[in-house]
mmCIF file of C-alpha atoms and ligand atoms in Angstrom:
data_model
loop_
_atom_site.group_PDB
_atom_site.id
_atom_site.type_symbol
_atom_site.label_atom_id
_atom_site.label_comp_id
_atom_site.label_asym_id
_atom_site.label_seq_id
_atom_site.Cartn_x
_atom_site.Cartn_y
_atom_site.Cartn_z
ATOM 1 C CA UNK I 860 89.088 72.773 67.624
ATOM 2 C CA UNK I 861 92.149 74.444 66.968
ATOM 3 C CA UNK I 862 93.432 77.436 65.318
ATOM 4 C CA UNK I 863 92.395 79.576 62.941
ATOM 5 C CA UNK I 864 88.956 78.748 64.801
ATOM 6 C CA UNK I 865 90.107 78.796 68.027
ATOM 7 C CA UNK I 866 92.309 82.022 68.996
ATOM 8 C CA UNK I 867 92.526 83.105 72.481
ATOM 9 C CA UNK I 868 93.421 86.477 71.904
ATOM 10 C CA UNK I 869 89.909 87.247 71.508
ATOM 11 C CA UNK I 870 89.530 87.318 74.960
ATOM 12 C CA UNK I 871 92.706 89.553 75.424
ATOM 13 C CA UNK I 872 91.536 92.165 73.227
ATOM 14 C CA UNK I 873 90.236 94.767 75.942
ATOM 15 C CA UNK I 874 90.826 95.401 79.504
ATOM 16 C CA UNK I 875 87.427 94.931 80.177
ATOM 17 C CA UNK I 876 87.436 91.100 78.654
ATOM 18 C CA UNK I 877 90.527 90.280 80.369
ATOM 19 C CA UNK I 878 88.862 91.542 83.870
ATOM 20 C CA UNK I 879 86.161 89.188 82.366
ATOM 21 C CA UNK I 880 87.778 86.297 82.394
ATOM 22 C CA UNK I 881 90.807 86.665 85.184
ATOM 23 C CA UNK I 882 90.522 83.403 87.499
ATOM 24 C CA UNK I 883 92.302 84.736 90.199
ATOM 25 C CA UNK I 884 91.828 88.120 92.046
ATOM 26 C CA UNK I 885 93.932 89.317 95.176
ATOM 27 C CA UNK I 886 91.580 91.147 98.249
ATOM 28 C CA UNK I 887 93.120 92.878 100.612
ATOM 29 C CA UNK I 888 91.347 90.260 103.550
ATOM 30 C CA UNK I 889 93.686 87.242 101.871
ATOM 31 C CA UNK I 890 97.025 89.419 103.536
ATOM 32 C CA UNK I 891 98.317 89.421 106.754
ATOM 33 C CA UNK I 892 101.125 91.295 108.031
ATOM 34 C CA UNK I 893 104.267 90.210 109.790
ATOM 35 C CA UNK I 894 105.688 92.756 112.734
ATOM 36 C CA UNK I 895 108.605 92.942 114.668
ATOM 37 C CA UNK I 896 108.082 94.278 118.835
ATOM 38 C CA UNK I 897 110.940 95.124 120.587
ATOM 39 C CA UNK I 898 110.831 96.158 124.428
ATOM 40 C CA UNK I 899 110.990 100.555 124.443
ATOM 41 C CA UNK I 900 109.310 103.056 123.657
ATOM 42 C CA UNK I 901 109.089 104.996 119.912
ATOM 43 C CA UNK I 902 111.054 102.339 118.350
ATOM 44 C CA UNK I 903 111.511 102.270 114.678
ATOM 45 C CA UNK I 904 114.517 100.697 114.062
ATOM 46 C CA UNK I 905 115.130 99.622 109.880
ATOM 47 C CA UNK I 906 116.040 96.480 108.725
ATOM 48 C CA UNK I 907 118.663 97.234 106.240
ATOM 49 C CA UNK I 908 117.757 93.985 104.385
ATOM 50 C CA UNK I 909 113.557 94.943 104.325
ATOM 51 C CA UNK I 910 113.395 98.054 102.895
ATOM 52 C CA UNK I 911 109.997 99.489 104.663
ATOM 53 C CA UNK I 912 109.921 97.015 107.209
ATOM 54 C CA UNK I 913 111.138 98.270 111.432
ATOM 55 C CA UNK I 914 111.639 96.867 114.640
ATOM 56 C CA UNK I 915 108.729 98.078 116.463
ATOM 57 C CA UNK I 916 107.835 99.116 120.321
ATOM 58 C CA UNK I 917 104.406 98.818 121.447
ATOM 59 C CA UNK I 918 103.595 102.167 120.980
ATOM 60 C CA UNK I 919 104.909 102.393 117.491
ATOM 61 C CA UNK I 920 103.600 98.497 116.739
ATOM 62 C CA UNK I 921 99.843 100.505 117.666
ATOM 63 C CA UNK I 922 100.278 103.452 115.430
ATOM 64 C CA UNK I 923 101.647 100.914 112.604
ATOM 65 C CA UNK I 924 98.151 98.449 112.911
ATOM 66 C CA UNK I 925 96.136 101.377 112.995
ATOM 67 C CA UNK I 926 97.892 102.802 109.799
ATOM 68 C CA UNK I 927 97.997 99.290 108.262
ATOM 69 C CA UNK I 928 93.956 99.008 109.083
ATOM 70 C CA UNK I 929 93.454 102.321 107.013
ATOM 71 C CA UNK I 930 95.125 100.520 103.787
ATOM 72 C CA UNK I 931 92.660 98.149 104.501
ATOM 73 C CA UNK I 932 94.795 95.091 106.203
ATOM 74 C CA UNK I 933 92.594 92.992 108.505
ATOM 75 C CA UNK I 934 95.331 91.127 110.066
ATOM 76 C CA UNK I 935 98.782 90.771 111.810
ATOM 77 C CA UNK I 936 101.531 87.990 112.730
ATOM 78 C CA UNK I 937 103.743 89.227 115.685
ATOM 79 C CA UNK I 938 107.308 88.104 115.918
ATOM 80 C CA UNK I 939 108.651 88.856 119.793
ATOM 81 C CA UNK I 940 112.185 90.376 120.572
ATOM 82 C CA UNK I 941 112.381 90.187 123.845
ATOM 83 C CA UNK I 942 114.722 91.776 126.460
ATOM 84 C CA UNK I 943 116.940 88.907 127.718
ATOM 85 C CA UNK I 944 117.783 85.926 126.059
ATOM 86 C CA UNK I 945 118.923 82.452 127.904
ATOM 87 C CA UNK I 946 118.708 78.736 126.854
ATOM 88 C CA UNK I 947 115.453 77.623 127.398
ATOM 89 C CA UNK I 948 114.032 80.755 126.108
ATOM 90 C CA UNK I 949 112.087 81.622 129.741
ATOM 91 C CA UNK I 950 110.672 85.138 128.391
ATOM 92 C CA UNK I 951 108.930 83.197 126.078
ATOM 93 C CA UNK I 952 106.103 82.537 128.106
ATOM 94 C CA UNK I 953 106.203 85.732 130.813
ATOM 95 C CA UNK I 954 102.726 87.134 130.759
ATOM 96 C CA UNK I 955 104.480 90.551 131.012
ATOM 97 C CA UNK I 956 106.871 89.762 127.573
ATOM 98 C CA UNK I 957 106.822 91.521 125.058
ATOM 99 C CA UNK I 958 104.394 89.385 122.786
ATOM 100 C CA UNK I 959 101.534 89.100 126.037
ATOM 101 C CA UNK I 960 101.894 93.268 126.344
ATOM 102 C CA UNK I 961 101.098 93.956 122.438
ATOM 103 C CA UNK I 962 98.044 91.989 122.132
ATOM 104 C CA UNK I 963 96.495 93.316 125.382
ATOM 105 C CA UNK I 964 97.290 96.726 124.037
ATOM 106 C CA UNK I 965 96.167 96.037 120.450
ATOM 107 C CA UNK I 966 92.582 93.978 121.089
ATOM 108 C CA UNK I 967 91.707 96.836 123.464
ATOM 109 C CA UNK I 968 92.713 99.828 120.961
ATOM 110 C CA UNK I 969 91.916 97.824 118.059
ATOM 111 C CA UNK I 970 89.457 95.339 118.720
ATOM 112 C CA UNK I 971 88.753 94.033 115.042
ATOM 113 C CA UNK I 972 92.184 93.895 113.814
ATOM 114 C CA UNK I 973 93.141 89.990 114.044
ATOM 115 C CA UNK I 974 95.849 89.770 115.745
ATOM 116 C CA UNK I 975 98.041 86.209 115.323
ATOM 117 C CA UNK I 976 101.199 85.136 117.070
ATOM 118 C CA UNK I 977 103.947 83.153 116.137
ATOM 119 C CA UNK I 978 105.445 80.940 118.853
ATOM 120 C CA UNK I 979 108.244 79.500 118.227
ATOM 121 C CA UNK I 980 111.693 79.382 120.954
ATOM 122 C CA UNK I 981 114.055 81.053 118.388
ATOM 123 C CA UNK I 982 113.724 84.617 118.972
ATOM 124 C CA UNK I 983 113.891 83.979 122.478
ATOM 125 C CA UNK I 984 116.530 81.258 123.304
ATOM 126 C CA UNK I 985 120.811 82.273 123.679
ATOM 127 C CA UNK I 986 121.451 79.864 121.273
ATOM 128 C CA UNK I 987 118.888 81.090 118.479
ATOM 129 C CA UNK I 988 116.967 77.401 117.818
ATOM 130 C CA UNK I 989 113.575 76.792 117.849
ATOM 131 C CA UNK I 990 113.915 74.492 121.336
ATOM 132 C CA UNK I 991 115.804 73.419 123.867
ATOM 133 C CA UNK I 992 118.935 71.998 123.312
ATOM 134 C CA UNK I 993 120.254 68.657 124.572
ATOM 135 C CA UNK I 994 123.230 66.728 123.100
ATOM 136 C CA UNK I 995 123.957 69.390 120.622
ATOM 137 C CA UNK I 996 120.171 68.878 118.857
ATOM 138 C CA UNK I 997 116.658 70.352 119.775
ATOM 139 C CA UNK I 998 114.919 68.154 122.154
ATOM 140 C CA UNK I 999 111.690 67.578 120.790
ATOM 141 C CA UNK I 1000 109.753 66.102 122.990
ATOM 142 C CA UNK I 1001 110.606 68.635 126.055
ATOM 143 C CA UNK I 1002 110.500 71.605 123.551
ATOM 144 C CA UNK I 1003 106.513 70.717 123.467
ATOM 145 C CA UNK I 1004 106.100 71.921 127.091
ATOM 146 C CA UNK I 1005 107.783 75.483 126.325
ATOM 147 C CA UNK I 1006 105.832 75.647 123.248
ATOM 148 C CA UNK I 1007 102.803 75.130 125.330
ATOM 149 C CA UNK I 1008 103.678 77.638 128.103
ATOM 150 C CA UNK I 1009 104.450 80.340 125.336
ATOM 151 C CA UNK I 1010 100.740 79.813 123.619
ATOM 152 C CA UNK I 1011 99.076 80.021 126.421
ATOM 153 C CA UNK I 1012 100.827 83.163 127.223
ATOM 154 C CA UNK I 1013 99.353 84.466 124.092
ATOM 155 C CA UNK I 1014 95.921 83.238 124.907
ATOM 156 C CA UNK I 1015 95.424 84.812 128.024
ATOM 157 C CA UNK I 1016 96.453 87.947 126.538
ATOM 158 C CA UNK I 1017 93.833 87.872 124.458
ATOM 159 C CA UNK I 1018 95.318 86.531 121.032
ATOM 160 C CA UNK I 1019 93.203 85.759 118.340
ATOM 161 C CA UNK I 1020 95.307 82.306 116.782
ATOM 162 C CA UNK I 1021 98.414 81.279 117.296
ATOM 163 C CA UNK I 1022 100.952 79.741 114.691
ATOM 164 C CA UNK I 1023 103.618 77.655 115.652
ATOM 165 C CA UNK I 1024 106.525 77.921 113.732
ATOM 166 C CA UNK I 1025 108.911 75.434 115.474
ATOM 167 C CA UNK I 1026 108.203 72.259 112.881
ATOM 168 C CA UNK I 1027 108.606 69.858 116.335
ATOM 169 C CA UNK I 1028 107.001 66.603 115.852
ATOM 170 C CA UNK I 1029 103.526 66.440 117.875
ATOM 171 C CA UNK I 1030 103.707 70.237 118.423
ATOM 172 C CA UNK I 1031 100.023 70.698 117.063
ATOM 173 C CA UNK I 1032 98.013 68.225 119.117
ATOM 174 C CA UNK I 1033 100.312 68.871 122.447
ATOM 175 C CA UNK I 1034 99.039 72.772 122.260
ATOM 176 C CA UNK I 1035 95.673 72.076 121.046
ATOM 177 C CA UNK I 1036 95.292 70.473 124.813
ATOM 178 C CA UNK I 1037 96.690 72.808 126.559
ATOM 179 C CA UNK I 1038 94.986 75.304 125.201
ATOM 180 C CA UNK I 1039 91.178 72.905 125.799
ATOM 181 C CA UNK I 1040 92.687 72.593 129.106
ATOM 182 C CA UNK I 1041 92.585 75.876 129.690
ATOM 183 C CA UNK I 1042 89.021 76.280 128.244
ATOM 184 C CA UNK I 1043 90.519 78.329 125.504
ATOM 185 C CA UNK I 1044 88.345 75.509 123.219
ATOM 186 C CA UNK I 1045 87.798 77.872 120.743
ATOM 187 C CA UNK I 1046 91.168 79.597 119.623
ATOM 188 C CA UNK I 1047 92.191 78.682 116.425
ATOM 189 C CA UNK I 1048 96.281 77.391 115.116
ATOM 190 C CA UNK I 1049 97.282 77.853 112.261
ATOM 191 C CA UNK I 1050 100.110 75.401 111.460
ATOM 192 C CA UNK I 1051 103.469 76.341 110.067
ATOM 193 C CA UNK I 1052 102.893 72.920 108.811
ATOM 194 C CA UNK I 1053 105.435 72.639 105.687
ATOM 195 C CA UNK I 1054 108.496 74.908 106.849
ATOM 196 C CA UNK I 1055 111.703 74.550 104.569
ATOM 197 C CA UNK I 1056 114.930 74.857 105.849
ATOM 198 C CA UNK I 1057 115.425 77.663 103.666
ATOM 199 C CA UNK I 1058 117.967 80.201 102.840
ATOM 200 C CA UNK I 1059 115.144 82.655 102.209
ATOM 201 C CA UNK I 1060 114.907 83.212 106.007
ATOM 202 C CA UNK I 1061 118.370 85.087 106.175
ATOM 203 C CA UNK I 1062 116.498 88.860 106.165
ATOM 204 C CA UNK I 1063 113.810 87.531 109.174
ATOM 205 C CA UNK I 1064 117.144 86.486 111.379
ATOM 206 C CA UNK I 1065 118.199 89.877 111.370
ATOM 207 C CA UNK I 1066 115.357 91.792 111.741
ATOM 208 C CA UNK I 1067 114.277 88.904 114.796
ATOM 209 C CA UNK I 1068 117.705 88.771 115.988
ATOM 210 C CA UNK I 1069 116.900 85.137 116.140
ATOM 211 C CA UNK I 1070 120.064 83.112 113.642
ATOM 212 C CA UNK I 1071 121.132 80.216 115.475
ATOM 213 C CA UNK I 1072 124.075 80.211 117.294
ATOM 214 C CA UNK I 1073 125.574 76.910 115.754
ATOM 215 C CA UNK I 1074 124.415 74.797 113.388
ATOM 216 C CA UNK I 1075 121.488 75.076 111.178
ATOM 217 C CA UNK I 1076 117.726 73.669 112.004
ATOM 218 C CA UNK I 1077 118.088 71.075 109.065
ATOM 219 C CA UNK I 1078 117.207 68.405 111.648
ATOM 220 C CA UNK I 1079 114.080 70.017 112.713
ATOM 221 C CA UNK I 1080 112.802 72.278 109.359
ATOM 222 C CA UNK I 1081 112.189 70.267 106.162
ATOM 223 C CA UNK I 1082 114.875 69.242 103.559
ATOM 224 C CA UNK I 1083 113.923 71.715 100.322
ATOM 225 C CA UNK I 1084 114.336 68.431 98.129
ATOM 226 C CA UNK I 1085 111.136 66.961 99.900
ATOM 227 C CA UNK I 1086 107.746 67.447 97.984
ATOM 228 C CA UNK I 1087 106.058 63.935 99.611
ATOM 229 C CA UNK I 1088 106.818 64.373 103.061
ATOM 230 C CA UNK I 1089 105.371 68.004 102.778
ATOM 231 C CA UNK I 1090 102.306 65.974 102.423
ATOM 232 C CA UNK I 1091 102.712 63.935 105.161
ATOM 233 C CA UNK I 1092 103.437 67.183 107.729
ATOM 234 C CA UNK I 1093 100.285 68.638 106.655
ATOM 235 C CA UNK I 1094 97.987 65.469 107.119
ATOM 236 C CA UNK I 1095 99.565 65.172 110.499
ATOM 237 C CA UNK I 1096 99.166 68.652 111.644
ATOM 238 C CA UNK I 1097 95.509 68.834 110.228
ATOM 239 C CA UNK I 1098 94.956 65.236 112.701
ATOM 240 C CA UNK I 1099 96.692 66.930 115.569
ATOM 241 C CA UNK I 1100 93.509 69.964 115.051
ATOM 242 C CA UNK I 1101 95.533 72.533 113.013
ATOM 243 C CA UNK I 1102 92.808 74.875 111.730
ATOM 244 C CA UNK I 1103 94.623 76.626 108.778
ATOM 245 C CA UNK I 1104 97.855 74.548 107.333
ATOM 246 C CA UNK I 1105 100.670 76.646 106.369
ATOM 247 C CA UNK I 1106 103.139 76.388 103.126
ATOM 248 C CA UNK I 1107 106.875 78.335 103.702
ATOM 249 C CA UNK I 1108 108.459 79.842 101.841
ATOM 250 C CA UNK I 1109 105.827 80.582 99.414
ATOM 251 C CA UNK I 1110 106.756 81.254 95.460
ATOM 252 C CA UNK I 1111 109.993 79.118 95.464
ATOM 253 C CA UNK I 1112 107.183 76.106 96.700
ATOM 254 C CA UNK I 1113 104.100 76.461 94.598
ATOM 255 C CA UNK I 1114 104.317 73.227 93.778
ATOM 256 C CA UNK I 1115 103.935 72.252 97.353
ATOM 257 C CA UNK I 1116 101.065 74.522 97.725
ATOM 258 C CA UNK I 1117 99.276 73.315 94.601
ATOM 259 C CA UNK I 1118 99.650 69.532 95.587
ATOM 260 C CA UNK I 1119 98.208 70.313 99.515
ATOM 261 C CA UNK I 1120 95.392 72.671 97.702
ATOM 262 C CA UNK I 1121 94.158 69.438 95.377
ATOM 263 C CA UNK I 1122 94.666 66.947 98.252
ATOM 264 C CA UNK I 1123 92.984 68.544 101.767
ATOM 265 C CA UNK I 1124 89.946 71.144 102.491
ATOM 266 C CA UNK I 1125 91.839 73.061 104.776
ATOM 267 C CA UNK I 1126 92.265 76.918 104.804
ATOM 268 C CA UNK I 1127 95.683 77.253 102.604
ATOM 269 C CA UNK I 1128 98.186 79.868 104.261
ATOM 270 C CA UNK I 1129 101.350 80.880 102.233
ATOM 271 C CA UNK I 1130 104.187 82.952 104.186
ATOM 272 C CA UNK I 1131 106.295 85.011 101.446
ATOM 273 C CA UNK I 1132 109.157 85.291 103.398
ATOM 274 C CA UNK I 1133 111.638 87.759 104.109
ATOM 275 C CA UNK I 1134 114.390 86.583 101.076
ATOM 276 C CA UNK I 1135 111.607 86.628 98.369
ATOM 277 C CA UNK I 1136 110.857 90.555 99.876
ATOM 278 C CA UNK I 1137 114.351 91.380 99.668
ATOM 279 C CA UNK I 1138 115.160 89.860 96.220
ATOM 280 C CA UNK I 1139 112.006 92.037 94.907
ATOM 281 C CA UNK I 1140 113.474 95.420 96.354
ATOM 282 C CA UNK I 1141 116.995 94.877 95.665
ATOM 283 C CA UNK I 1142 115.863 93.939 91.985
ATOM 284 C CA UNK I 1143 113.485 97.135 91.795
ATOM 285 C CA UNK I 1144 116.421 99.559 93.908
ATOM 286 C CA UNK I 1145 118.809 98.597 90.837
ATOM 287 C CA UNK I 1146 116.341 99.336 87.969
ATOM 288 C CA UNK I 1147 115.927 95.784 87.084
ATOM 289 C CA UNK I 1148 112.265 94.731 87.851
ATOM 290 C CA UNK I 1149 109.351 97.273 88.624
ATOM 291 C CA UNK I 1150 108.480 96.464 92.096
ATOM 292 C CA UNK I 1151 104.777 97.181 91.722
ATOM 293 C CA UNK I 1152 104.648 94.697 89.135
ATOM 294 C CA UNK I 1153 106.460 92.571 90.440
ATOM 295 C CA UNK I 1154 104.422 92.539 93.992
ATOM 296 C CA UNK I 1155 101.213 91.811 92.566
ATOM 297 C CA UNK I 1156 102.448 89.274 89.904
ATOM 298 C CA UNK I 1157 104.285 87.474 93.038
ATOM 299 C CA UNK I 1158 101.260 87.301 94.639
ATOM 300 C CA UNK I 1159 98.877 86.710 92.284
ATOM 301 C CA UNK I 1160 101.306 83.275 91.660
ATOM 302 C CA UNK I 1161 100.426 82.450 95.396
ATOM 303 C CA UNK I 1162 97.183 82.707 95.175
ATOM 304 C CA UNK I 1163 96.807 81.176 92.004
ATOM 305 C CA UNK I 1164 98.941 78.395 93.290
ATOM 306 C CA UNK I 1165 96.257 77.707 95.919
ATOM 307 C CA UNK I 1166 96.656 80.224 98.743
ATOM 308 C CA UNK I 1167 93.422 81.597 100.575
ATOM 309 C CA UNK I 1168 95.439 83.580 102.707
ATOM 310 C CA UNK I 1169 99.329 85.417 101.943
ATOM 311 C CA UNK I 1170 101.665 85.946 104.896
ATOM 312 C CA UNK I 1171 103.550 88.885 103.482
ATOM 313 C CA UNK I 1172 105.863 92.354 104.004
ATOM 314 C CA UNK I 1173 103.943 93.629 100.937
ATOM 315 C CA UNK I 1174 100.687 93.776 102.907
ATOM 316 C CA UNK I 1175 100.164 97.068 103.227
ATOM 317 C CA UNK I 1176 101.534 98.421 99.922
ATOM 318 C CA UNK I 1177 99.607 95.729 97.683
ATOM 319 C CA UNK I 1178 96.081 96.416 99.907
ATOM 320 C CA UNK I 1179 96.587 99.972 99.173
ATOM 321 C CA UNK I 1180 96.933 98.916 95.541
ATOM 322 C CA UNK I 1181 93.828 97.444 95.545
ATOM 323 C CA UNK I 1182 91.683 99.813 96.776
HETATM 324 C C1 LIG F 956 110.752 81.347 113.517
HETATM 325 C C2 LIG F 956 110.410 81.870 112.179
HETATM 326 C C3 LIG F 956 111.247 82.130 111.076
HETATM 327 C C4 LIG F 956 110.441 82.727 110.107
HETATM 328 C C5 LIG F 956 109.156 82.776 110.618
HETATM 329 N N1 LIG F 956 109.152 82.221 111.873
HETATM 330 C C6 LIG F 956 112.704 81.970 110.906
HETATM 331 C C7 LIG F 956 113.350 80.661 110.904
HETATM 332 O O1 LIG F 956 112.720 79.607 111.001
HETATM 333 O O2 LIG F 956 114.572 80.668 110.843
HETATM 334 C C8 LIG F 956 110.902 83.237 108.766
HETATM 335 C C9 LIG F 956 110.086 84.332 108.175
HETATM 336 C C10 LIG F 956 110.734 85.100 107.085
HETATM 337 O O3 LIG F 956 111.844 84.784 106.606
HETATM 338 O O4 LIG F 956 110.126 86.096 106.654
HETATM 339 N N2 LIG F 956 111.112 80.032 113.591
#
């Protein structure tokens, strides 16, 4: 069966074929699109390291979805800078924050856009970890109560999922019940289930003002090295209820997402983070990749990989390529 009567450049031969016979095809619904809110008013501050991508206000974070609907993106993730910072990260959970405040304003303007938050303490603590601190480490176990205050926040604003990003043991099943509790039975998590402890991140600290203080979060994010135990986080979260697992960083890991794609029928989420973004346009400001290309091949790989859905900066621009 092999060559000279097998030759698979047959099927290269036109554009038309190769549309034929293309196994994996990006939609604009598979993106959603991470934003930074800031307390103010007509805030667009740059983030030097994300070409394209600002530190929002309300006003500004309405203009942006509405803008970002046109190009045809159907959803949002919604990272919280908040006015005042202290060490258990209390704005987290004010209904009047700056998180609670953008989705009341966004489901009423925009009522179809889906509108996601991430909860996690980082942004909002002194000390920049994802939890309160005790003996120089994140407490676990008592970070589960703030993580619960801050979803429910988000719930009675109106959110339509929330997606902790914290990677605390239990973190899953303790906000699935507070959230039942509260009768919000049907609001949806999606799990930041495998989170690295990557240096792909760096970009995201600045633009959420969120690096930690001291330390790193080795002893709460996941050791890159680890392929196994990714599989073990994932199985966990999706016992604990998690409705969509997550995979993050995204191309550095396609292994990771390919193993969790063959192994469980969850939705598949993939967060491209903020390092791969900035690697692609400091590649493409130098002349050294095109950065259309380059978008759409990165994300093709994540899909291909086993992504249904792409966490991504490129959002916009690669919807508007599609249309
Ligand atoms: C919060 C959080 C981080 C990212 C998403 N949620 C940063 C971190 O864990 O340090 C990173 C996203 C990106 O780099 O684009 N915990």
């Amino acid at each position: 069966m092999g060559f000279p009567l097998t030759r698979l450049r047959r099927l290269r031969r036109t554009a038309a074929f190769r549309d034929m016979v293309r196994e994996t095809s990006l939609d604009p619904a598979d993106f959603i699109l991470p934003l930074f809110v800031r307390p103010g008013t007509n805030v667009r501050k740059d983030i030097p390291s994300m070409p394209g991508v600002c530190q929002l206000s309300v006003d500004t974070l309405v203009e942006e979805c509405r803008a970002a609907m046109d190009d045809g993106v159907r959803a949002v993730i919604l990272f919280g800078i908040p006015e005042r910072k202290d060490a258990t990260g209390s704005s987290a959970w004010d209904e009047d924050g700056v998180i609670p405040r953008s989705v009341r304003e966004l489901k009423s303007v925009l009522p179809d856009l889906v509108v996601i938050t991430d909860v996690c303490m980082c942004e909002y603590t002194d000390h920049g970890h994802c939890g309160a601190i005790k003996d120089g480490d994140v407490d676990n176990d008592a970070t589960l109560e703030l993580l619960a205050k801050e979803s429910l926040a988000h719930a009675r604003a109106g959110v339509d999922m929330v997606a902790p990003s914290d990677m605390m043991d239990g973190r899953i099943g303790f906000i699935r019940k507070a959230l039942d509790a509260e009768g919000f039975t049907g609001l949806p998590i999606m799990s930041y289930a495998a989170k690295y402890a990557s240096g792909f991140y760096g970009p995201f600290r600045d633009a959420a003002e969120s690096p930690p203080q001291f330390g790193d979060r080795r002893s709460y994010q996941m050791d890159p090295a680890n392929a196994r135990e990714a599989m073990r986080e994932i199985a966990l979260d999706i016992g604990e209820g998690a409705d969509i697992v997550m995979v993050k960083p995204a191309m550095p890991y396609l292994d990771i997402l390919r193993e969790a794609r063959v192994r469980f029928e969850v939705p598949l989420a993939a967060y491209q983070v903020s390092g791969e973004y900035a690697m692609i346009h400091a590649a493409a400001r130098n002349g050294w990749l095109d950065l259309d290309t380059i978008m759409v091949e990165s994300l093709t790989a994540i899909k291909r990989a086993g992504a249904d859905m792409i966490l991504t900066y490129f959002a916009r621009d690669a919807a508007r390529k599609l249309r």
